[in-house]
Coordinates of C-alpha atoms (C1' of nucleotides) in Angstrom, one line a residue:
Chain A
X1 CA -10.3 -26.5 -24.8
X2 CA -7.6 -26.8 -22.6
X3 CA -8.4 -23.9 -20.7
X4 CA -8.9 -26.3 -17.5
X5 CA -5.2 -27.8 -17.9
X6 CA -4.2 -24.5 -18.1
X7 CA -6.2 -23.7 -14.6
X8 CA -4.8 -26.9 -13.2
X9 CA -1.2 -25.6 -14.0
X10 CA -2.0 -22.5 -12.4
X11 CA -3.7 -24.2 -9.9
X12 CA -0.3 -26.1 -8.7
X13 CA 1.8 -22.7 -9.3
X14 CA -0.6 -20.6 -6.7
X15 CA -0.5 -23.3 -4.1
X16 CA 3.2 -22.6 -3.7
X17 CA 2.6 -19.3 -2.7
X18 CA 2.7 -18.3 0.9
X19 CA -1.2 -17.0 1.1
X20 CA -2.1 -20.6 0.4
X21 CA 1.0 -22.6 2.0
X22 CA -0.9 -24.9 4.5
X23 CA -3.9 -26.0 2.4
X24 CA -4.1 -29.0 0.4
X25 CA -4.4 -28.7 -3.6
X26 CA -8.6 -29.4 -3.2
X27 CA -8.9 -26.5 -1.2
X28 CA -6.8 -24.5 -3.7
X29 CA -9.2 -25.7 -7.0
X30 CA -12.3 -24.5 -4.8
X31 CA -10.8 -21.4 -4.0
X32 CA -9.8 -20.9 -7.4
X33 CA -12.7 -22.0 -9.0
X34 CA -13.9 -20.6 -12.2
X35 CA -10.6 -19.0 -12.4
X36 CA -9.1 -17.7 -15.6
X37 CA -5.3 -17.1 -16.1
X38 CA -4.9 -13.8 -17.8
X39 CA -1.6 -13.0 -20.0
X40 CA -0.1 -9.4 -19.9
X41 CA 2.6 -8.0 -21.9
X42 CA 4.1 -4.9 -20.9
X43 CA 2.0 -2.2 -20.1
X44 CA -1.2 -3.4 -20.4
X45 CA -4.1 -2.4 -18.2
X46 CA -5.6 -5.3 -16.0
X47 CA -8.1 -3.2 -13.9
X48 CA -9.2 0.4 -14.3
X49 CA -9.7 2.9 -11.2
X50 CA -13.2 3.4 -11.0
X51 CA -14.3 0.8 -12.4
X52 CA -16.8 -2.0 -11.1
X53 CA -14.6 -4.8 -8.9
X54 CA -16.2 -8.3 -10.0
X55 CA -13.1 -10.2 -9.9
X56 CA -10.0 -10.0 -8.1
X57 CA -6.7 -12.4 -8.4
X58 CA -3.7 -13.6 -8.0
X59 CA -0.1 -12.6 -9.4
X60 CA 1.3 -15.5 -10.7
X61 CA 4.1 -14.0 -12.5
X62 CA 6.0 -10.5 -13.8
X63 CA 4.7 -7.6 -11.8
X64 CA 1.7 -5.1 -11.7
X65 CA 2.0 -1.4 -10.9
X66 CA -1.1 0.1 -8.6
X67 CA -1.2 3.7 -9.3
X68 CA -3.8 6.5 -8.8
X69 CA -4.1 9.8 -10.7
X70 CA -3.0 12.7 -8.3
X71 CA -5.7 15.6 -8.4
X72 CA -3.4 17.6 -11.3
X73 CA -3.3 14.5 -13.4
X74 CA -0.4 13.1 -12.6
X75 CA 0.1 9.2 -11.7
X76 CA 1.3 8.4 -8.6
X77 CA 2.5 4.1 -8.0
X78 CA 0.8 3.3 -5.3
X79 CA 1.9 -0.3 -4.8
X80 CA 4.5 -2.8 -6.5
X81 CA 2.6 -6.4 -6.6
X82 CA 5.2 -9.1 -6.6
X83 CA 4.1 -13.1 -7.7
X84 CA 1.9 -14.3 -4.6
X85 CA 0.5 -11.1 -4.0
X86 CA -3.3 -10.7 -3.9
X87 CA -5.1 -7.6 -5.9
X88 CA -7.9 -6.6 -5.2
X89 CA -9.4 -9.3 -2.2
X90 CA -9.7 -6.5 0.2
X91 CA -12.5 -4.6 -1.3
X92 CA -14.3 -7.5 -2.9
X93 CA -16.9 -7.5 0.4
X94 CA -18.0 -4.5 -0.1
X95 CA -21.6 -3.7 -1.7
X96 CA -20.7 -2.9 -5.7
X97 CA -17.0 -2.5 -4.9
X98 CA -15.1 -0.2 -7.6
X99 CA -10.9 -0.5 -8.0
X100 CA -9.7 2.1 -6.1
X101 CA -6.5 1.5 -8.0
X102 CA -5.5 1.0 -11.7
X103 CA -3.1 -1.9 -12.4
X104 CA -0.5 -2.3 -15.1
X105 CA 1.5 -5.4 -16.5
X106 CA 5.4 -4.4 -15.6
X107 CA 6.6 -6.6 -18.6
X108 CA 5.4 -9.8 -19.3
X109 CA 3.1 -11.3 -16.6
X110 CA 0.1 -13.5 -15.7
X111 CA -2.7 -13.1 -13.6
X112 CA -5.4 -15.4 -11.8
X113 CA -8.7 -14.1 -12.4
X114 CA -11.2 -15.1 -9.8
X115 CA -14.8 -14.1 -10.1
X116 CA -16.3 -12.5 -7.4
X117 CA -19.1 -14.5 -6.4
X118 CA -16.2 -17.2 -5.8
X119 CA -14.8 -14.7 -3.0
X120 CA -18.3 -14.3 -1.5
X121 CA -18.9 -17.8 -1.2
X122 CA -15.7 -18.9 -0.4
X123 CA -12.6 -16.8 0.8
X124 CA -15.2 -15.3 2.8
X125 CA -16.5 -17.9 5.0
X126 CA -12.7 -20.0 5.3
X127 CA -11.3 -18.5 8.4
X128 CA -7.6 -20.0 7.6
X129 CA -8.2 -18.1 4.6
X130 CA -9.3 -14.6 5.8
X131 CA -6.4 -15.2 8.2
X132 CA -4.0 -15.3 5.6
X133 CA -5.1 -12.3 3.6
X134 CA -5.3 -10.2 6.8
X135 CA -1.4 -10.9 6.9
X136 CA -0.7 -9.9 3.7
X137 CA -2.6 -6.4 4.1
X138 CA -0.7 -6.0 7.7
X139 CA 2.0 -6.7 5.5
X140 CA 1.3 -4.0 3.0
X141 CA 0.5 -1.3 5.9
X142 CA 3.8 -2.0 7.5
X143 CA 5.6 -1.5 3.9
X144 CA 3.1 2.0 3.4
X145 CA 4.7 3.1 6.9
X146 CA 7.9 1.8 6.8
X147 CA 8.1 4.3 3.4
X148 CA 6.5 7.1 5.4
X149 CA 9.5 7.6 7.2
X150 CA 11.8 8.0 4.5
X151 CA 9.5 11.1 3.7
X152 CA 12.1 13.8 4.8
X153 CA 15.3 12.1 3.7
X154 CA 16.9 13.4 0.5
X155 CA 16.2 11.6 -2.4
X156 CA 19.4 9.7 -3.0
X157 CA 18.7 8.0 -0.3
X158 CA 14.9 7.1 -0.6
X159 CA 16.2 6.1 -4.0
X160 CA 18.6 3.5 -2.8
X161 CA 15.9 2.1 -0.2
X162 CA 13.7 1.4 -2.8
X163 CA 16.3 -0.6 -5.3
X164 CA 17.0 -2.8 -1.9
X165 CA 13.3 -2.9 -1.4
X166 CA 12.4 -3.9 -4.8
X167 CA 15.6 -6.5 -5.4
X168 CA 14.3 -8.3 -1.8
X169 CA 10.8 -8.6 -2.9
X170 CA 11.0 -9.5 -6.5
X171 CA 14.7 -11.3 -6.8
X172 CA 15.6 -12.9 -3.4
X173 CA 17.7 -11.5 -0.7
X174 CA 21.5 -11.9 -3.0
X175 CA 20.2 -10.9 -6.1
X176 CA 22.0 -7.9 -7.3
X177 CA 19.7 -7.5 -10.8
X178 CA 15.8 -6.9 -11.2
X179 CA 14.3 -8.6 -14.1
X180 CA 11.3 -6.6 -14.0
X181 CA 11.7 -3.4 -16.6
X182 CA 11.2 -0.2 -14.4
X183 CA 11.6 3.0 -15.7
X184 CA 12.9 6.4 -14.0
X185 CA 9.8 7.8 -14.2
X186 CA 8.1 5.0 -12.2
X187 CA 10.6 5.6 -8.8
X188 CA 9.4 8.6 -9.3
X189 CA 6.0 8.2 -9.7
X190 CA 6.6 6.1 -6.4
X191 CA 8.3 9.4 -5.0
X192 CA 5.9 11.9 -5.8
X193 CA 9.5 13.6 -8.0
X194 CA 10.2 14.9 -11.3
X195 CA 11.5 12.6 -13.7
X196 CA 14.3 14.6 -14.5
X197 CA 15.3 14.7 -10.8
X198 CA 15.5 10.6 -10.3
X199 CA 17.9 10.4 -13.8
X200 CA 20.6 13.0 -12.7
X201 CA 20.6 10.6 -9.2
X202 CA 20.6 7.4 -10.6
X203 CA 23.0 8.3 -13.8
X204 CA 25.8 9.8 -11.3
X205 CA 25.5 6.4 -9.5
X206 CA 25.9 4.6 -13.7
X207 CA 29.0 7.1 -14.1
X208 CA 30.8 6.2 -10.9
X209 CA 29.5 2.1 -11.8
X210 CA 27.5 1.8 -8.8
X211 CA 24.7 0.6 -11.0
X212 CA 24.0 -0.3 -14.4
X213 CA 20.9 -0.6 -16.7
X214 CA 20.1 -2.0 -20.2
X215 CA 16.5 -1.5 -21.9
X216 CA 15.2 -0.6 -18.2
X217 CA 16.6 -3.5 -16.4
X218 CA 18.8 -2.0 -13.4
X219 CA 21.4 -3.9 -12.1
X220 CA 23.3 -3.0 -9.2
X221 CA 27.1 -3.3 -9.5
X222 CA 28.6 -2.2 -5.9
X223 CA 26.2 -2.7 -3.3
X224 CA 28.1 -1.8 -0.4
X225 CA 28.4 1.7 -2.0
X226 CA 24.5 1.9 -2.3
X227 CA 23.7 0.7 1.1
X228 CA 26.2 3.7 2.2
X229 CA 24.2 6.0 0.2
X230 CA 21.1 5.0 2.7
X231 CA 22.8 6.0 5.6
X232 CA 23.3 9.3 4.6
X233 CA 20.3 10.6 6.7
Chain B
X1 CA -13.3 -4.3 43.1
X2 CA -15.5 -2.4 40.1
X3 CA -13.1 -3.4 37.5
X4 CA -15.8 -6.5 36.1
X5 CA -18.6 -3.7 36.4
X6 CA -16.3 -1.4 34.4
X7 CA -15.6 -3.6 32.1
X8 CA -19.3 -4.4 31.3
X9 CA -19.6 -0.3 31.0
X10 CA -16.9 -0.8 28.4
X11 CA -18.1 -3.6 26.5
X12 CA -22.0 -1.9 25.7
X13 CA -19.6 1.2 24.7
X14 CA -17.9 -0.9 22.0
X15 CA -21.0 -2.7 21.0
X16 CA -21.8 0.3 19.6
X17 CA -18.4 0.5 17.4
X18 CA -18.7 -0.7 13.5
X19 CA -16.6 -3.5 14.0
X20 CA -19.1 -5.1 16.2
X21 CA -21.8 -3.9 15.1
X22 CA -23.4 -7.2 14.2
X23 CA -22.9 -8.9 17.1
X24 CA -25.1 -9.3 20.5
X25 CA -23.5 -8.4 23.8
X26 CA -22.7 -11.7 24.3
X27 CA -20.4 -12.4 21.6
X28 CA -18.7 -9.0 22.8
X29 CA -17.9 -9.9 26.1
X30 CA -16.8 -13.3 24.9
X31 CA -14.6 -11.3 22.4
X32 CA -13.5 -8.7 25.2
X33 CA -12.6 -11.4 28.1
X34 CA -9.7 -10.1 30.9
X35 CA -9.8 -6.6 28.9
X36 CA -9.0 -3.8 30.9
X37 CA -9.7 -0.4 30.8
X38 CA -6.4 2.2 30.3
X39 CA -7.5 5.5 31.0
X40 CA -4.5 8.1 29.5
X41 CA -4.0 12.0 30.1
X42 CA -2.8 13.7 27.3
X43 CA 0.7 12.5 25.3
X44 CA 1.1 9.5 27.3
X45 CA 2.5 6.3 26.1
X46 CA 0.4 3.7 25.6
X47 CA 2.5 1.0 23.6
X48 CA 6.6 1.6 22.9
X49 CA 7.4 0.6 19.3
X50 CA 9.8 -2.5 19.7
X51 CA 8.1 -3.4 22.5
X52 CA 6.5 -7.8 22.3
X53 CA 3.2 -7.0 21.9
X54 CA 0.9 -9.0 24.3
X55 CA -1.9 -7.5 23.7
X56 CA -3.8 -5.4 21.0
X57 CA -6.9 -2.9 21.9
X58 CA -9.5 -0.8 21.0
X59 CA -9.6 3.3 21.7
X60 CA -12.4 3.7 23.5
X61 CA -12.7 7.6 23.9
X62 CA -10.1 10.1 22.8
X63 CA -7.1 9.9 20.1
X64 CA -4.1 8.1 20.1
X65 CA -1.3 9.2 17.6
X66 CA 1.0 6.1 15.9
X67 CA 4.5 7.5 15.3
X68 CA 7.5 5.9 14.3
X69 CA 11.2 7.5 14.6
X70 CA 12.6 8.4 11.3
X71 CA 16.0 7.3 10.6
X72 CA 17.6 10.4 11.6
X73 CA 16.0 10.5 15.6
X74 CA 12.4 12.6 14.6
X75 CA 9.7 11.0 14.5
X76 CA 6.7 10.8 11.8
X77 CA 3.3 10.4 12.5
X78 CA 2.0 7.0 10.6
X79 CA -1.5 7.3 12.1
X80 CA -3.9 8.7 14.1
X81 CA -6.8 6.4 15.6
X82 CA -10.3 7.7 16.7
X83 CA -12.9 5.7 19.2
X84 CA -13.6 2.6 17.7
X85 CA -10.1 2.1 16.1
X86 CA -8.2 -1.2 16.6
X87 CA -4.9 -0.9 17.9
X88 CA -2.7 -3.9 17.2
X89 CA -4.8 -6.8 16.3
X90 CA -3.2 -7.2 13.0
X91 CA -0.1 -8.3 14.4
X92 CA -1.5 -10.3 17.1
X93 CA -1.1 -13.8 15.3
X94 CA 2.8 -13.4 14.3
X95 CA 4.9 -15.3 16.3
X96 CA 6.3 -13.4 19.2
X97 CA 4.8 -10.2 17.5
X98 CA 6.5 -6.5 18.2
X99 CA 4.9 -3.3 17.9
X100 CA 5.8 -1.7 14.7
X101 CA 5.1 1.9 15.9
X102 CA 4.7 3.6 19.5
X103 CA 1.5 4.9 20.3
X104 CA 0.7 7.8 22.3
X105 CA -2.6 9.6 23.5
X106 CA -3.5 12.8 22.6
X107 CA -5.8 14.3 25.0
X108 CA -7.9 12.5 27.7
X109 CA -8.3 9.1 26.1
X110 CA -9.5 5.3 27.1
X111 CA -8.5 2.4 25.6
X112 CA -9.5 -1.1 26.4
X113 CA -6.7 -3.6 26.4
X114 CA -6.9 -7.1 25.4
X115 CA -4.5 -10.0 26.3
X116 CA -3.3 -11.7 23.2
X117 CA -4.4 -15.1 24.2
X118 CA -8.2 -14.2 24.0
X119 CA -7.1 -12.9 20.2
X120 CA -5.9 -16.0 19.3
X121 CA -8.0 -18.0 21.3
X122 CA -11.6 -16.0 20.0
X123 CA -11.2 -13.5 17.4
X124 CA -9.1 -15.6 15.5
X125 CA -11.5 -18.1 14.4
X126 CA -14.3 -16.2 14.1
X127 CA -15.1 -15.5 10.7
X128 CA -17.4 -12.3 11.2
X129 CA -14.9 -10.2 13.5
X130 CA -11.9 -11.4 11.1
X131 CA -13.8 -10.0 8.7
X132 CA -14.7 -7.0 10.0
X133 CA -10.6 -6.5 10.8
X134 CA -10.2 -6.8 7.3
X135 CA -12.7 -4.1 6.5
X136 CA -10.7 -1.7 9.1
X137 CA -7.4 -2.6 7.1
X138 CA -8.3 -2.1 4.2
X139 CA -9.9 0.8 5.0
X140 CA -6.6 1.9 6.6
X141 CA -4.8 1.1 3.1
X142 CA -7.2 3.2 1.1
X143 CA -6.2 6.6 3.5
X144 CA -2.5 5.3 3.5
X145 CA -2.8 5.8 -0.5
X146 CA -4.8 8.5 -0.7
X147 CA -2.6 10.3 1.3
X148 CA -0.1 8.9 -1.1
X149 CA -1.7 11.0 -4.0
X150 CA -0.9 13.8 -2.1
X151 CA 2.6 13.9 -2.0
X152 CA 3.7 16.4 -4.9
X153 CA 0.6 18.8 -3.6
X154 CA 1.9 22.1 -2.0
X155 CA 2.0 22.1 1.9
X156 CA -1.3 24.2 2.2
X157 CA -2.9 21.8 0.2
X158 CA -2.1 18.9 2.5
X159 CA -3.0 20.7 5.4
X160 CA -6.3 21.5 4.1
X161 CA -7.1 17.9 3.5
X162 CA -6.1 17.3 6.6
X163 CA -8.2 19.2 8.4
X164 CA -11.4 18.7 6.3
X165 CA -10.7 14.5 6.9
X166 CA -9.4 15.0 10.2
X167 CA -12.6 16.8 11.4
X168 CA -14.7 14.0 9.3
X169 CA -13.1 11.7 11.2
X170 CA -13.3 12.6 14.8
X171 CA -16.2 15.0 14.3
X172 CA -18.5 14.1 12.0
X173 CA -19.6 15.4 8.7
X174 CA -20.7 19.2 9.3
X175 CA -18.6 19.3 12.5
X176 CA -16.0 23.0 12.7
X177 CA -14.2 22.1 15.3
X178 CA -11.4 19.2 16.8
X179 CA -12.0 18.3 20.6
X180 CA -8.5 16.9 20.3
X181 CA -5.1 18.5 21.1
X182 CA -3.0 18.8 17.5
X183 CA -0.1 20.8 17.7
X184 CA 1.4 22.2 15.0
X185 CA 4.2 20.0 15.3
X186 CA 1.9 16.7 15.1
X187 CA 0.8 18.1 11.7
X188 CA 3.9 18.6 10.7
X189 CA 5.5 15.1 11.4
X190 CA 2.5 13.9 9.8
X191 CA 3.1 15.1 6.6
X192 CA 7.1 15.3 6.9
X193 CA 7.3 19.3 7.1
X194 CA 8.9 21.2 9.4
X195 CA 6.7 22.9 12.3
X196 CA 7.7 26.3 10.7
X197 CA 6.3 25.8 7.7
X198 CA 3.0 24.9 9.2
X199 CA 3.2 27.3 11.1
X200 CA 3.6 30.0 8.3
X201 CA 0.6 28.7 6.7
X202 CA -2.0 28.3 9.7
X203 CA -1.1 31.8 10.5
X204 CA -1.9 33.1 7.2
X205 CA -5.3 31.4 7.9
X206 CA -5.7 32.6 11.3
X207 CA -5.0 36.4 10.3
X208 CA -7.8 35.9 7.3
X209 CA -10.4 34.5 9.9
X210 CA -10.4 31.3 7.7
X211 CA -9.0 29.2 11.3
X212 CA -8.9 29.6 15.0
X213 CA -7.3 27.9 17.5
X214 CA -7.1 27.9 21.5
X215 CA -4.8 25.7 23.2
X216 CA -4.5 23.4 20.4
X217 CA -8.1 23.3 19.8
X218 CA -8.6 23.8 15.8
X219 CA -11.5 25.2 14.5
X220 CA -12.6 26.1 11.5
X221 CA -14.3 29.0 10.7
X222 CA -14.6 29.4 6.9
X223 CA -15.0 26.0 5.6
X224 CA -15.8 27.2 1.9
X225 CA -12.3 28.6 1.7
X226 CA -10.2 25.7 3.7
X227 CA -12.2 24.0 0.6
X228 CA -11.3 26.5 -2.3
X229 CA -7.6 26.3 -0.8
X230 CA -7.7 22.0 -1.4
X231 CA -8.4 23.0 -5.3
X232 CA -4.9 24.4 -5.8
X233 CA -3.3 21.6 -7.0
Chain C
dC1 C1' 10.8 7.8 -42.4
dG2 C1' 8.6 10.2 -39.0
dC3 C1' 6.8 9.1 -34.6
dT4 C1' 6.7 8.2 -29.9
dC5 C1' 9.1 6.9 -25.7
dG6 C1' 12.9 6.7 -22.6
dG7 C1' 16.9 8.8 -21.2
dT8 C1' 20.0 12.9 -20.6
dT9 C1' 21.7 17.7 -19.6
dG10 C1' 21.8 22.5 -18.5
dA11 C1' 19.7 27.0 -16.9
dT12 C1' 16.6 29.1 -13.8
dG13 C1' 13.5 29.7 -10.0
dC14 C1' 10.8 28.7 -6.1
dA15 C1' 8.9 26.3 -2.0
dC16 C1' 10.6 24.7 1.6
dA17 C1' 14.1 23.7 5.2
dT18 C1' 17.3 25.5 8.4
dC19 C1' 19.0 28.6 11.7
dA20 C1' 18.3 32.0 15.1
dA21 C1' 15.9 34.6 18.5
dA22 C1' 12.0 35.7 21.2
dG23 C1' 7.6 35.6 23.9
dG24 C1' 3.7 33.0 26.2
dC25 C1' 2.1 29.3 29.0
dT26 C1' 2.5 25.4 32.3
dG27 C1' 4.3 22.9 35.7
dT28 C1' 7.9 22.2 39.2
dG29 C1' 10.8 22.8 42.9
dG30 C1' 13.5 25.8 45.9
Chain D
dC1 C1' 5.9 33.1 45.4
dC2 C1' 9.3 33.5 42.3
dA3 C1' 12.7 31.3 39.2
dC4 C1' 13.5 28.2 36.0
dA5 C1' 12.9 24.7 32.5
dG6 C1' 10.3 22.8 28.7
dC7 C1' 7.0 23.1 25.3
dC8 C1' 4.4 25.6 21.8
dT9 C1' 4.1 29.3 18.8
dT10 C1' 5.8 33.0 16.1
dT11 C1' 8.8 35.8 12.9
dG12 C1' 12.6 37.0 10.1
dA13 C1' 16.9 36.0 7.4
dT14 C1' 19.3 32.9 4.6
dG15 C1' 20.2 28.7 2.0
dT16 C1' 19.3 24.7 -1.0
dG17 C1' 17.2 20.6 -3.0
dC18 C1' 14.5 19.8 -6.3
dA19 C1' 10.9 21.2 -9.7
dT20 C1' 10.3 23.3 -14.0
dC21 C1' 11.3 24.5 -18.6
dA22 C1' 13.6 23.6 -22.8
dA23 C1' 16.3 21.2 -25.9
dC24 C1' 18.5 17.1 -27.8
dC25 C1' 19.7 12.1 -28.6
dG26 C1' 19.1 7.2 -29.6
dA27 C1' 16.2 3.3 -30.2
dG28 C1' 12.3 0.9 -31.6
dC29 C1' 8.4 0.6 -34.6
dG30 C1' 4.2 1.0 -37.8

DNA sequence: CGCTCGGTTGATGCACATCAAAGGCTGTGG
DNA sequence: CCACAGCCTTTGATGTGCATCAACCGAGCG
């Protein structure tokens, strides 16, 4: 087996990652002990809402939706988990935690199982630790507000936020292209829109060569023309 | 002076929150050192988003309401914190930390302020309380996204839910009626509506006997139907 | 080759926003 | 003590952004 190089790899990628910046690589292998590196192709369910919480992990590369059925069926995408980001940690004290959230691969992309046990013992009682994921869930609340205020402006603009948004978070503060494959109905999923509603938005913006997408990879041409679109409210 | 004797008043009252509920009255005060008691009449400002944040809190009695100004000059309501609520200790250990949202009571309210030092000084490197923070975020993160599931609902539905959670919160479980002040307006700005709107619908309520309301006292009179109302949708 | 999935477009309707006007209530200052 | 301003609520008239419904196309795929 080389299912413990393949940890030690991982091990080495995670420790780059801002939750565990300061500690040396020891700490990281204790922290990730027993951990297993799950592959995703696109699509692919990692956990199910509802179901029992035993592990929780690290993204280590691609991207996971969270979403959560609305009460008519719908989906609505709940969160957008970049590389570094943590799912699941927060709920992992709880007595018989259950996923409040479903995740789904966004393309190809790996994930560092960790069983729960290893959070109990450890994560738990490291202080530097806890520290660090308190930052990233202040981090998340202030993205979950920051989004609440866009809740009145017309949906152009909520629209253009998020492309900024998601090129910032995934691809760097020049990058122009998102590698990640998003589809219209996923903004507006994120939205709470119609489909149909998000396309006739986006596809003036392909007409006039403001943007430009190939097999769900949206590129963004003229950027000065998108950040004008924000301001219009 | 009183103030020390005050504070001790203060310090059995939060004993008696969640977040310390493990902890003898010792470990409180040690947690609670220089914290002073703010005592607010109603839709006073407590902390100015933008503002350095030197200290963090916890509401004591009362209701405070977190807004944050849209882009276009309104405001939207991000949150609103009952006794036992931490205000600000999640940005307490950034580096020259701002408030990300103003806070303002609603109501008669106390809140006990807490200088930053003793955060970073105490509850910082104590695993228990940093632990019991993370319980409160996370706990904030799973209303944030609940809320989320609401967006494509009709406004009637998300008032509903709002009341029935509101009173939940505040009041307890078989509780009718809010002690706070909630205009119309808050309601509103909490969900991105316009006051008219709200409006339109409580009235509808009011006239069927489901609601009742004095001086922005709400109370709710027909519970079974506020509950059949949540259902459309 | 038929199937599903993502994108697109047009026609129609509705749930809200917006605008406008008014009355009650509270506090404030002349 | 009255006038006045500000806030909250209300109601009606009008407009519009976006949802909904329906149909179609192209691409990938078992």
């Amino acid at each position: 087996m080389n299912d413990s190089k393949a940890l030690d790899a991982a091990i080495s990628e995670v420790s780059n990652f801002h939750i565990f910046s300061d500690l040396d690589l020891k700490s990281v292998s204790a922290l990730c002990e027993s951990g297993k590196i799950i592959v995703s192709q696109h699509k692919e369910i990692l956990y199910r809402q509802g179901d029992p919480a035993d592990s929780f992990g690290i993204v280590l590369s691609g991207a996971y939706k969270l979403s959560k059925p609305t009460l008519n069926g719908e989906d609505t995408i709940v969160h957008f988990s970049a590389p570094g980001d943590v799912i699941g940690a927060f709920i992992m004290s709880q007595h018989n935690p259950v996923f409040p959230v479903s995740s789904y691969s966004m393309g190809p992309s790996r994930f560092l199982k960790i069983p729960r046990h290893v959070y109990l013992e450890r994560w738990k009682n490291w202080p530097e630790v806890l520290f660090k994921i308190q930052n990233l869930l202040s981090s998340r609340i202030a993205t979950l507000q920051a989004q609440k205020t866009l809740i009145k402006a017309p949906l152009p603009v909520k629209i253009a936020h998020f492309l900024i948004d998601t090129l910032n978070k995934y691809e760097g503060n020049s990058a122009t292209s998102l590698s990640i494959p998003i589809t219209r109905k996923e903004i507006a999923d994120h939205f709470g829109a119609s489909v149909e509603s998000v396309i006739r938005v986006m596809s003036q913006w392909s007409k006039k060569g403001l943007i430009e997408t190939h097999s769900q990879q949206i590129k963004v041409l003229k950027m000065d023309k998108i950040l004008k679109e924000m301001e219009n409210f």
